[in-house]
Structures are given as structure tokens and as C-alpha cells.
Amino acid sequence: MTETTHARLLIIGPPGAGKGTQASRIAERFQVPAISTGDIFRANIKGGTPLGQQVQAIIAEGELVPDSLTNEIVADRLEQADAAAGFLLDGYPRTVDQVHALDAMLAPKNAALDAVILLEADVDAVVARLLKRAELEGRADDTEEVIRHRQEIYADQTAPLIELFSERGILVSVDGLGTVEEVAARIAEGLDAKLSSRVGS
């Protein structure tokens, strides 16, 4: 394994591609915190914090949490001591505007994202995986129609991001189907190649 420190990473991929599982492994390997905006929101909602109450009210209306609030939460999290040597973002940025907001957060530290891991997965395979999970966990609301709609939203939202990160030369595309170990090995190989080329350039 290539010895890498201060890695600032982002993982993106469709719902059901196993991002959470891989994120924890990557974060452990690089000794950086895995930062999931979803987890931060859920923790605040559960804790009944002012932020949690604000987010819960937005979600209850069926709306998306606005960029301004999400940016504020991420900026605060990245200022914490454990993120000084790097981080792995999951769930943020979701839009091009959020990418620019993240750039602005990192600029004062002369920092930027080092690599973006894109987990790619066949839509039908992911839908089948999520339907099976819904059945096992008794999620009656997770119908095939709902799951496919989420996949379409993801594809629409992330296409501009994928293009942007590809232009920046930091995108690492990985086949997200297979066992956890197989996918983890592909990610490790892709990151090693990308990060060593950036260090050498």
C-alpha cells in the first residue's frame, strides 16, 4: 500500500451501491474521519438540537435541506481537529454549487479534494439489491417505482459533478458490484494510482 497522509476524499455513487460500507473502510485506511451529511442530520434530529429541529421541519415538508444550511454544517465539521489531516465526504457535495462552496472552504488552507471515488453500478442490479433489502427490513414504501425514481434523481444530480471532477483529473471510477472485499480492493488500487500520480506531478 502507498503511504498516504492528508488525503481529502469524496465518495459518490447511486443509492444501494454500498457507499457507507466502503466509506468506513477507506476512512480507516487513511486514518481520516468519514463525514456523512446524512449522519450529521440524523444525529441532530435524534438529539433534538436546534439544527435537528430545523432540518426535521424541512424534511417533514418533503423539501430538501437548502445548500446554505448544508454548507454551514460541513464547514463547521471540517474545522474540527480530527479533519485537519484529511477527511472522506459522503453525501456532500451533491450539486455543482456545493462543489464551489467546498472549494471556498478549503481554499484558505491551500487545500482541495485529492480524489473522488465514483462507485458505478448497473441500475437493475442495484434496484434488485434494494428491493431485497426492503423485503428483509419490512420497508413497504420502498417499491420498485420509488427506488427507480431515486436512481433517476441521483443520475440527474450527479452527471454534472462527474463531468466536473473528471475535468479536474481527480475522478476514480470503480465497479461497485461484487463482494465488499472485491470492491474495496478496486478502490484501494484506483486511489493508490491516482494519489501517487498527483504526488509525483
Coordinates of N, CA and C in Angstrom, one line a residue:
M1 N 0.8 -1.2 0.0 CA 0.0 0.0 0.0 C 0.9 1.3 0.0
T2 N 0.5 2.2 -0.8 CA 1.2 3.5 -0.8 C 0.9 4.3 0.4
E3 N 2.0 4.8 1.1 CA 1.8 5.5 2.3 C 1.2 6.9 2.0
T4 N 0.0 7.2 2.4 CA -0.6 8.5 2.0 C -1.2 9.1 3.3
T5 N -0.9 10.4 3.4 CA -1.5 11.2 4.5 C -2.2 12.4 3.9
H6 N -2.9 13.1 4.8 CA -3.6 14.3 4.4 C -4.5 14.1 3.1
A7 N -5.1 13.0 3.0 CA -6.0 12.7 1.9 C -7.4 13.3 2.1
R8 N -7.8 14.2 1.1 CA -9.1 14.8 1.2 C -9.9 14.1 0.1
L9 N -10.9 13.3 0.5 CA -11.6 12.4 -0.4 C -13.1 12.6 -0.4
L10 N -13.7 12.2 -1.5 CA -15.2 12.2 -1.6 C -15.6 10.9 -2.2
I11 N -16.7 10.3 -1.7 CA -17.2 9.1 -2.4 C -18.6 9.4 -2.8
I12 N -18.9 9.0 -4.1 CA -20.2 9.2 -4.6 C -20.7 7.9 -5.4
G13 N -21.9 7.7 -5.4 CA -22.5 6.5 -6.1 C -24.0 6.4 -5.9
P14 N -24.6 5.6 -6.7 CA -26.1 5.6 -6.6 C -26.6 5.0 -5.2
P15 N -27.8 5.3 -4.8 CA -28.3 4.6 -3.6 C -28.3 3.1 -3.8
G16 N -27.8 2.4 -2.7 CA -27.7 1.0 -2.8 C -26.4 0.4 -3.3
A17 N -25.5 1.3 -3.7 CA -24.2 0.9 -4.2 C -23.2 0.5 -3.1
G18 N -23.6 0.7 -1.9 CA -22.7 0.3 -0.8 C -21.7 1.4 -0.4
K19 N -22.0 2.6 -0.6 CA -21.1 3.7 -0.2 C -20.7 3.7 1.3
G20 N -21.7 3.5 2.1 CA -21.5 3.6 3.6 C -20.4 2.6 4.0
T21 N -20.6 1.3 3.5 CA -19.7 0.3 3.9 C -18.3 0.6 3.4
Q22 N -18.1 1.0 2.2 CA -16.8 1.3 1.7 C -16.2 2.6 2.3
A23 N -17.1 3.5 2.6 CA -16.6 4.8 3.2 C -15.9 4.5 4.6
S24 N -16.4 3.6 5.4 CA -15.8 3.4 6.7 C -14.5 2.7 6.5
R25 N -14.4 1.8 5.5 CA -13.1 1.1 5.2 C -12.0 2.1 4.7
I26 N -12.4 3.0 3.8 CA -11.5 4.0 3.3 C -11.0 4.9 4.4
A27 N -11.9 5.4 5.2 CA -11.6 6.3 6.3 C -10.6 5.7 7.3
E28 N -10.8 4.4 7.5 CA -10.0 3.7 8.5 C -8.6 3.5 7.8
R29 N -8.5 3.2 6.6 CA -7.2 3.0 5.9 C -6.4 4.3 5.9
F30 N -7.1 5.5 5.6 CA -6.3 6.7 5.5 C -6.3 7.5 6.9
Q31 N -6.9 6.9 7.9 CA -6.9 7.5 9.2 C -7.5 8.9 9.2
V32 N -8.6 9.0 8.5 CA -9.4 10.3 8.5 C -10.8 10.0 8.8
P33 N -11.5 11.0 9.3 CA -12.9 10.8 9.6 C -13.8 10.7 8.4
A34 N -14.8 9.8 8.4 CA -15.8 9.7 7.4 C -16.9 10.7 7.8
I35 N -17.2 11.6 6.9 CA -18.2 12.7 7.2 C -19.4 12.5 6.3
S36 N -20.5 12.1 6.9 CA -21.7 11.9 6.1 C -22.7 13.0 6.6
T37 N -23.1 13.8 5.6 CA -24.1 14.8 6.0 C -25.4 14.2 6.5
G38 N -25.8 13.0 5.9 CA -27.0 12.3 6.4 C -26.9 11.9 7.9
D39 N -25.7 11.4 8.2 CA -25.4 11.0 9.6 C -25.5 12.3 10.6
I40 N -24.9 13.4 10.1 CA -24.9 14.6 10.9 C -26.4 15.1 11.1
F41 N -27.2 15.1 10.1 CA -28.6 15.5 10.2 C -29.3 14.6 11.1
R42 N -29.1 13.2 10.9 CA -29.9 12.3 11.8 C -29.5 12.4 13.3
A43 N -28.2 12.6 13.5 CA -27.8 12.7 14.9 C -28.4 14.0 15.6
N44 N -28.4 15.1 14.8 CA -29.0 16.3 15.4 C -30.5 16.2 15.6
I45 N -31.2 15.5 14.6 CA -32.6 15.2 14.8 C -32.9 14.4 16.0
K46 N -32.1 13.3 16.2 CA -32.3 12.4 17.3 C -32.0 13.1 18.6
G47 N -31.0 14.0 18.6 CA -30.6 14.8 19.8 C -31.5 16.0 20.1
G48 N -32.4 16.3 19.1 CA -33.3 17.4 19.4 C -32.7 18.7 19.4
T49 N -31.5 18.9 18.7 CA -30.8 20.2 18.7 C -31.6 21.2 17.9
P50 N -31.2 22.5 18.0 CA -31.9 23.5 17.2 C -31.7 23.1 15.7
L51 N -30.5 22.7 15.3 CA -30.3 22.3 13.9 C -31.2 21.1 13.5
G52 N -31.3 20.2 14.4 CA -32.1 19.0 14.2 C -33.6 19.3 14.0
Q53 N -34.1 20.3 14.8 CA -35.5 20.7 14.7 C -35.7 21.4 13.3
Q54 N -34.7 22.2 12.9 CA -34.8 22.9 11.7 C -34.8 22.0 10.5
V55 N -33.9 21.0 10.5 CA -33.8 20.0 9.4 C -35.1 19.2 9.4
Q56 N -35.6 18.7 10.6 CA -36.8 17.9 10.6 C -38.0 18.6 10.0
A57 N -38.1 19.9 10.3 CA -39.2 20.7 9.8 C -39.2 20.7 8.3
I58 N -38.0 20.9 7.7 CA -37.8 20.9 6.3 C -38.1 19.6 5.6
I59 N -37.6 18.5 6.2 CA -37.9 17.2 5.7 C -39.4 16.8 5.8
A60 N -40.0 17.2 6.9 CA -41.4 16.9 7.1 C -42.3 17.6 6.0
E61 N -41.8 18.7 5.4 CA -42.5 19.3 4.3 C -42.2 18.7 3.0
G62 N -41.3 17.6 3.0 CA -40.9 17.0 1.8 C -39.9 17.7 1.0
E63 N -39.3 18.7 1.6 CA -38.3 19.5 0.9 C -36.9 19.0 1.2
L64 N -35.9 19.5 0.3 CA -34.5 19.2 0.5 C -33.9 20.2 1.4
V65 N -33.0 19.8 2.2 CA -32.3 20.8 3.1 C -31.5 21.8 2.2
P66 N -31.7 23.1 2.4 CA -31.1 24.0 1.4 C -29.6 24.0 1.5
D67 N -28.9 24.4 0.4 CA -27.5 24.4 0.3 C -26.8 25.2 1.4
S68 N -27.4 26.4 1.7 CA -26.8 27.3 2.7 C -26.7 26.6 4.0
L69 N -27.7 25.8 4.4 CA -27.6 25.1 5.7 C -26.6 24.0 5.7
T70 N -26.7 23.2 4.6 CA -25.8 22.1 4.4 C -24.3 22.6 4.4
N71 N -24.0 23.6 3.6 CA -22.7 24.2 3.5 C -22.2 24.6 4.9
E72 N -23.1 25.2 5.7 CA -22.7 25.7 7.0 C -22.3 24.5 7.9
I73 N -23.1 23.4 7.8 CA -22.8 22.3 8.7 C -21.5 21.6 8.3
V74 N -21.2 21.5 7.0 CA -20.0 20.9 6.5 C -18.8 21.8 6.9
A75 N -18.9 23.1 6.7 CA -17.8 24.0 7.0 C -17.4 23.8 8.5
D76 N -18.5 23.8 9.4 CA -18.2 23.6 10.8 C -17.5 22.3 11.1
R77 N -18.0 21.2 10.4 CA -17.4 19.9 10.7 C -15.9 19.8 10.2
L78 N -15.6 20.5 9.1 CA -14.2 20.5 8.6 C -13.3 21.3 9.4
E79 N -13.8 22.1 10.3 CA -12.9 22.9 11.2 C -12.5 22.1 12.4
Q80 N -13.2 21.0 12.6 CA -12.9 20.2 13.8 C -11.5 19.6 13.7
A81 N -10.8 19.4 14.8 CA -9.4 18.9 14.8 C -9.2 17.6 14.0
D82 N -10.1 16.7 14.1 CA -9.9 15.4 13.5 C -9.9 15.4 12.0
A83 N -10.4 16.5 11.4 CA -10.4 16.7 9.9 C -9.2 17.5 9.4
A84 N -8.3 17.9 10.3 CA -7.2 18.7 9.8 C -6.3 18.0 8.9
A85 N -6.1 16.7 9.1 CA -5.2 15.9 8.3 C -5.9 15.2 7.1
G86 N -7.2 15.5 6.9 CA -7.9 14.9 5.8 C -9.3 14.5 6.2
F87 N -10.1 14.0 5.2 CA -11.4 13.6 5.5 C -11.9 12.8 4.3
L88 N -13.0 12.1 4.6 CA -13.8 11.4 3.5 C -15.2 11.9 3.6
L89 N -15.7 12.6 2.5 CA -17.0 13.1 2.5 C -17.9 12.1 1.8
D90 N -19.1 12.0 2.3 CA -20.1 11.1 1.8 C -21.5 11.8 1.8
G91 N -22.1 12.0 0.7 CA -23.4 12.7 0.6 C -23.3 14.2 0.4
Y92 N -22.0 14.7 0.3 CA -21.8 16.1 0.1 C -20.4 16.3 -0.6
P93 N -20.3 17.1 -1.6 CA -21.3 17.9 -2.3 C -22.2 17.1 -3.2
R94 N -23.4 17.5 -3.4 CA -24.4 16.9 -4.3 C -24.7 17.7 -5.5
T95 N -24.3 19.0 -5.5 CA -24.6 19.9 -6.6 C -23.3 20.6 -7.0
V96 N -23.2 21.2 -8.2 CA -22.1 22.0 -8.6 C -21.9 23.2 -7.7
D97 N -23.0 23.8 -7.2 CA -22.9 24.9 -6.3 C -22.2 24.5 -5.0
Q98 N -22.5 23.3 -4.5 CA -21.9 22.8 -3.3 C -20.4 22.5 -3.5
V99 N -20.1 22.1 -4.7 CA -18.6 21.8 -5.0 C -17.9 23.2 -4.9
H100 N -18.5 24.2 -5.4 CA -17.8 25.5 -5.4 C -17.7 26.0 -3.9
A101 N -18.8 25.7 -3.1 CA -18.8 26.1 -1.7 C -17.7 25.4 -1.0
L102 N -17.5 24.1 -1.3 CA -16.4 23.3 -0.7 C -15.1 23.8 -1.1
D103 N -14.9 24.2 -2.4 CA -13.6 24.8 -2.8 C -13.3 26.0 -2.0
A104 N -14.3 26.8 -1.7 CA -14.1 28.1 -0.9 C -13.8 27.8 0.5
M105 N -14.3 26.7 1.1 CA -13.9 26.3 2.4 C -12.5 25.8 2.5
L106 N -12.0 25.1 1.5 CA -10.7 24.6 1.5 C -9.6 25.6 1.1
A107 N -10.0 26.6 0.3 CA -9.0 27.5 -0.3 C -8.1 28.2 0.7
P108 N -8.7 28.7 1.9 CA -7.8 29.3 2.8 C -6.7 28.4 3.4
K109 N -6.9 27.1 3.3 CA -5.9 26.2 3.8 C -5.0 25.7 2.7
N110 N -5.1 26.3 1.5 CA -4.4 25.9 0.3 C -4.6 24.4 0.0
A111 N -5.9 24.0 0.2 CA -6.2 22.6 0.1 C -7.3 22.4 -1.0
A112 N -7.5 21.2 -1.4 CA -8.5 20.8 -2.4 C -8.7 19.3 -2.3
L113 N -9.8 18.8 -2.9 CA -10.0 17.4 -2.9 C -8.9 16.7 -3.7
D114 N -8.4 15.6 -3.1 CA -7.3 14.9 -3.8 C -7.9 13.8 -4.7
A115 N -9.0 13.2 -4.4 CA -9.6 12.2 -5.3 C -11.1 12.1 -5.0
V116 N -11.8 11.7 -6.0 CA -13.3 11.4 -5.9 C -13.5 10.0 -6.3
I117 N -14.0 9.2 -5.4 CA -14.3 7.8 -5.8 C -15.7 7.7 -6.3
L118 N -15.9 7.2 -7.5 CA -17.2 7.1 -8.1 C -17.5 5.6 -8.1
L119 N -18.5 5.1 -7.3 CA -18.9 3.7 -7.4 C -20.0 3.6 -8.5
E120 N -19.6 2.8 -9.5 CA -20.6 2.6 -10.6 C -21.3 1.3 -10.4
A121 N -22.6 1.3 -10.7 CA -23.3 0.1 -10.6 C -24.5 0.0 -11.5
D122 N -24.7 -1.1 -12.1 CA -25.8 -1.3 -13.1 C -27.2 -1.0 -12.3
V123 N -28.0 -0.2 -12.9 CA -29.2 0.2 -12.3 C -30.1 -1.0 -11.9
D124 N -30.3 -1.9 -12.8 CA -31.1 -3.1 -12.5 C -30.6 -3.9 -11.3
A125 N -29.3 -4.0 -11.3 CA -28.6 -4.8 -10.2 C -28.9 -4.1 -8.8
V126 N -28.7 -2.8 -8.8 CA -28.9 -2.0 -7.6 C -30.4 -2.0 -7.2
V127 N -31.3 -1.9 -8.1 CA -32.7 -2.0 -7.8 C -33.1 -3.3 -7.2
A128 N -32.5 -4.4 -7.7 CA -32.8 -5.7 -7.2 C -32.3 -5.9 -5.8
R129 N -31.1 -5.3 -5.6 CA -30.4 -5.3 -4.2 C -31.3 -4.6 -3.2
L130 N -31.8 -3.4 -3.6 CA -32.6 -2.6 -2.7 C -34.0 -3.2 -2.4
L131 N -34.6 -3.8 -3.4 CA -35.9 -4.5 -3.3 C -35.7 -5.6 -2.3
K132 N -34.6 -6.3 -2.4 CA -34.4 -7.5 -1.4 C -34.2 -6.9 0.0
R133 N -33.4 -5.8 0.1 CA -33.2 -5.2 1.4 C -34.5 -4.7 2.0
A134 N -35.4 -4.1 1.2 CA -36.7 -3.6 1.6 C -37.5 -4.7 2.1
E135 N -37.5 -5.8 1.4 CA -38.3 -7.0 1.8 C -37.8 -7.5 3.2
L136 N -36.4 -7.6 3.3 CA -35.9 -8.2 4.6 C -36.1 -7.2 5.8
E137 N -36.1 -5.9 5.5 CA -36.3 -4.9 6.6 C -37.7 -4.5 6.7
G138 N -38.6 -5.0 5.9 CA -40.0 -4.7 6.0 C -40.3 -3.2 5.6
R139 N -39.6 -2.7 4.6 CA -39.8 -1.4 4.1 C -40.8 -1.4 3.0
A140 N -42.1 -1.4 3.4 CA -43.2 -1.5 2.4 C -43.2 -0.3 1.4
D141 N -42.7 0.9 1.8 CA -42.7 2.1 1.0 C -41.7 2.0 -0.1
D142 N -40.7 1.1 0.0 CA -39.6 1.0 -1.0 C -40.0 0.1 -2.1
T143 N -40.9 0.6 -2.9 CA -41.4 -0.1 -4.1 C -40.4 0.0 -5.2
E144 N -40.5 -0.8 -6.2 CA -39.6 -0.7 -7.4 C -39.7 0.7 -8.0
E145 N -40.9 1.2 -8.1 CA -41.1 2.5 -8.7 C -40.4 3.6 -7.9
V146 N -40.5 3.6 -6.6 CA -39.8 4.6 -5.8 C -38.3 4.5 -5.9
I147 N -37.8 3.2 -5.8 CA -36.4 3.0 -5.9 C -35.8 3.5 -7.2
R148 N -36.5 3.2 -8.3 CA -36.0 3.6 -9.7 C -36.1 5.1 -9.8
H149 N -37.1 5.8 -9.2 CA -37.1 7.2 -9.2 C -35.9 7.8 -8.5
R150 N -35.5 7.2 -7.3 CA -34.4 7.7 -6.6 C -33.1 7.6 -7.5
Q151 N -33.0 6.5 -8.2 CA -31.9 6.3 -9.1 C -31.8 7.3 -10.2
E152 N -33.0 7.7 -10.7 CA -33.0 8.7 -11.8 C -32.6 10.1 -11.2
I153 N -33.1 10.4 -10.0 CA -32.7 11.7 -9.4 C -31.2 11.7 -9.2
Y154 N -30.7 10.6 -8.7 CA -29.2 10.6 -8.5 C -28.4 10.8 -9.8
A155 N -28.9 10.1 -10.8 CA -28.2 10.2 -12.1 C -28.2 11.7 -12.6
D156 N -29.4 12.3 -12.5 CA -29.6 13.7 -13.0 C -28.7 14.6 -12.2
Q157 N -28.7 14.4 -10.9 CA -27.9 15.3 -10.0 C -26.4 15.2 -10.1
T158 N -26.0 14.0 -10.3 CA -24.5 13.8 -10.3 C -23.8 13.9 -11.6
A159 N -24.5 13.8 -12.7 CA -23.9 13.9 -14.0 C -23.0 15.1 -14.1
P160 N -23.4 16.3 -13.7 CA -22.6 17.5 -13.8 C -21.3 17.4 -12.9
L161 N -21.5 16.7 -11.7 CA -20.4 16.6 -10.8 C -19.4 15.7 -11.4
I162 N -19.8 14.5 -11.9 CA -18.9 13.6 -12.5 C -18.1 14.2 -13.6
E163 N -18.7 15.0 -14.4 CA -18.0 15.7 -15.5 C -17.0 16.7 -14.9
L164 N -17.4 17.4 -13.9 CA -16.5 18.4 -13.3 C -15.3 17.8 -12.7
F165 N -15.5 16.7 -11.9 CA -14.4 16.0 -11.3 C -13.5 15.3 -12.3
S166 N -14.1 14.9 -13.4 CA -13.3 14.2 -14.4 C -12.4 15.3 -15.1
E167 N -12.9 16.5 -15.3 CA -12.1 17.6 -15.9 C -11.0 18.0 -15.0
R168 N -11.2 17.9 -13.7 CA -10.1 18.2 -12.7 C -9.1 17.1 -12.6
G169 N -9.4 15.9 -13.2 CA -8.4 14.8 -13.2 C -8.3 14.1 -11.8
I170 N -9.4 14.2 -11.0 CA -9.4 13.6 -9.7 C -10.4 12.4 -9.6
L171 N -11.1 12.1 -10.7 CA -12.1 11.0 -10.6 C -11.5 9.6 -10.6
V172 N -11.9 8.8 -9.7 CA -11.5 7.4 -9.7 C -12.8 6.5 -9.9
S173 N -13.0 6.0 -11.1 CA -14.3 5.2 -11.3 C -14.0 3.8 -10.9
V174 N -14.9 3.2 -10.1 CA -14.7 1.8 -9.7 C -16.0 1.1 -9.9
D175 N -15.9 -0.2 -10.3 CA -17.1 -1.1 -10.4 C -17.6 -1.4 -9.0
G176 N -18.8 -0.9 -8.7 CA -19.3 -1.1 -7.3 C -20.0 -2.4 -7.1
L177 N -20.1 -3.3 -8.1 CA -20.7 -4.6 -7.9 C -19.7 -5.7 -7.6
G178 N -20.1 -6.6 -6.7 CA -19.2 -7.6 -6.3 C -19.2 -7.7 -4.7
T179 N -18.3 -8.5 -4.2 CA -18.3 -8.6 -2.7 C -17.7 -7.3 -2.1
V180 N -17.9 -7.1 -0.8 CA -17.3 -5.9 -0.2 C -15.8 -5.9 -0.4
E181 N -15.2 -7.0 -0.2 CA -13.7 -7.1 -0.3 C -13.3 -6.8 -1.8
E182 N -14.0 -7.3 -2.8 CA -13.6 -7.1 -4.2 C -13.7 -5.6 -4.5
V183 N -14.8 -5.0 -4.1 CA -14.9 -3.5 -4.4 C -13.9 -2.7 -3.6
A184 N -13.6 -3.1 -2.3 CA -12.6 -2.4 -1.5 C -11.2 -2.5 -2.2
A185 N -10.9 -3.7 -2.8 CA -9.6 -3.8 -3.4 C -9.5 -2.9 -4.7
R186 N -10.6 -2.8 -5.4 CA -10.6 -2.0 -6.6 C -10.4 -0.5 -6.2
I187 N -11.1 -0.1 -5.1 CA -11.0 1.3 -4.7 C -9.5 1.6 -4.2
A188 N -8.9 0.6 -3.5 CA -7.6 0.8 -3.0 C -6.6 1.0 -4.2
E189 N -6.8 0.1 -5.2 CA -5.9 0.2 -6.3 C -6.1 1.5 -7.1
G190 N -7.3 1.9 -7.3 CA -7.6 3.1 -8.0 C -7.1 4.4 -7.3
L191 N -7.3 4.4 -6.0 CA -6.8 5.5 -5.2 C -5.3 5.6 -5.1
D192 N -4.6 4.4 -5.0 CA -3.2 4.4 -5.0 C -2.6 5.0 -6.3
A193 N -3.2 4.6 -7.4 CA -2.7 5.1 -8.7 C -2.9 6.6 -8.8
K194 N -4.1 7.0 -8.4 CA -4.5 8.5 -8.6 C -3.6 9.3 -7.6
L195 N -3.5 8.9 -6.4 CA -2.8 9.7 -5.4 C -1.3 9.7 -5.6
S196 N -0.7 8.6 -6.1 CA 0.7 8.6 -6.3 C 1.0 9.4 -7.6
S197 N 0.1 9.5 -8.5 CA 0.4 10.3 -9.7 C 0.3 11.8 -9.4
R198 N -0.6 12.1 -8.4 CA -0.8 13.5 -8.0 C 0.5 14.0 -7.2
V199 N 1.0 13.1 -6.4 CA 2.2 13.4 -5.6 C 3.4 13.6 -6.5
G200 N 3.4 12.8 -7.5 CA 4.6 12.8 -8.5 C 4.5 13.9 -9.5
S201 N 3.3 14.5 -9.6 CA 3.2 15.6 -10.7 C 3.6 16.9 -10.2

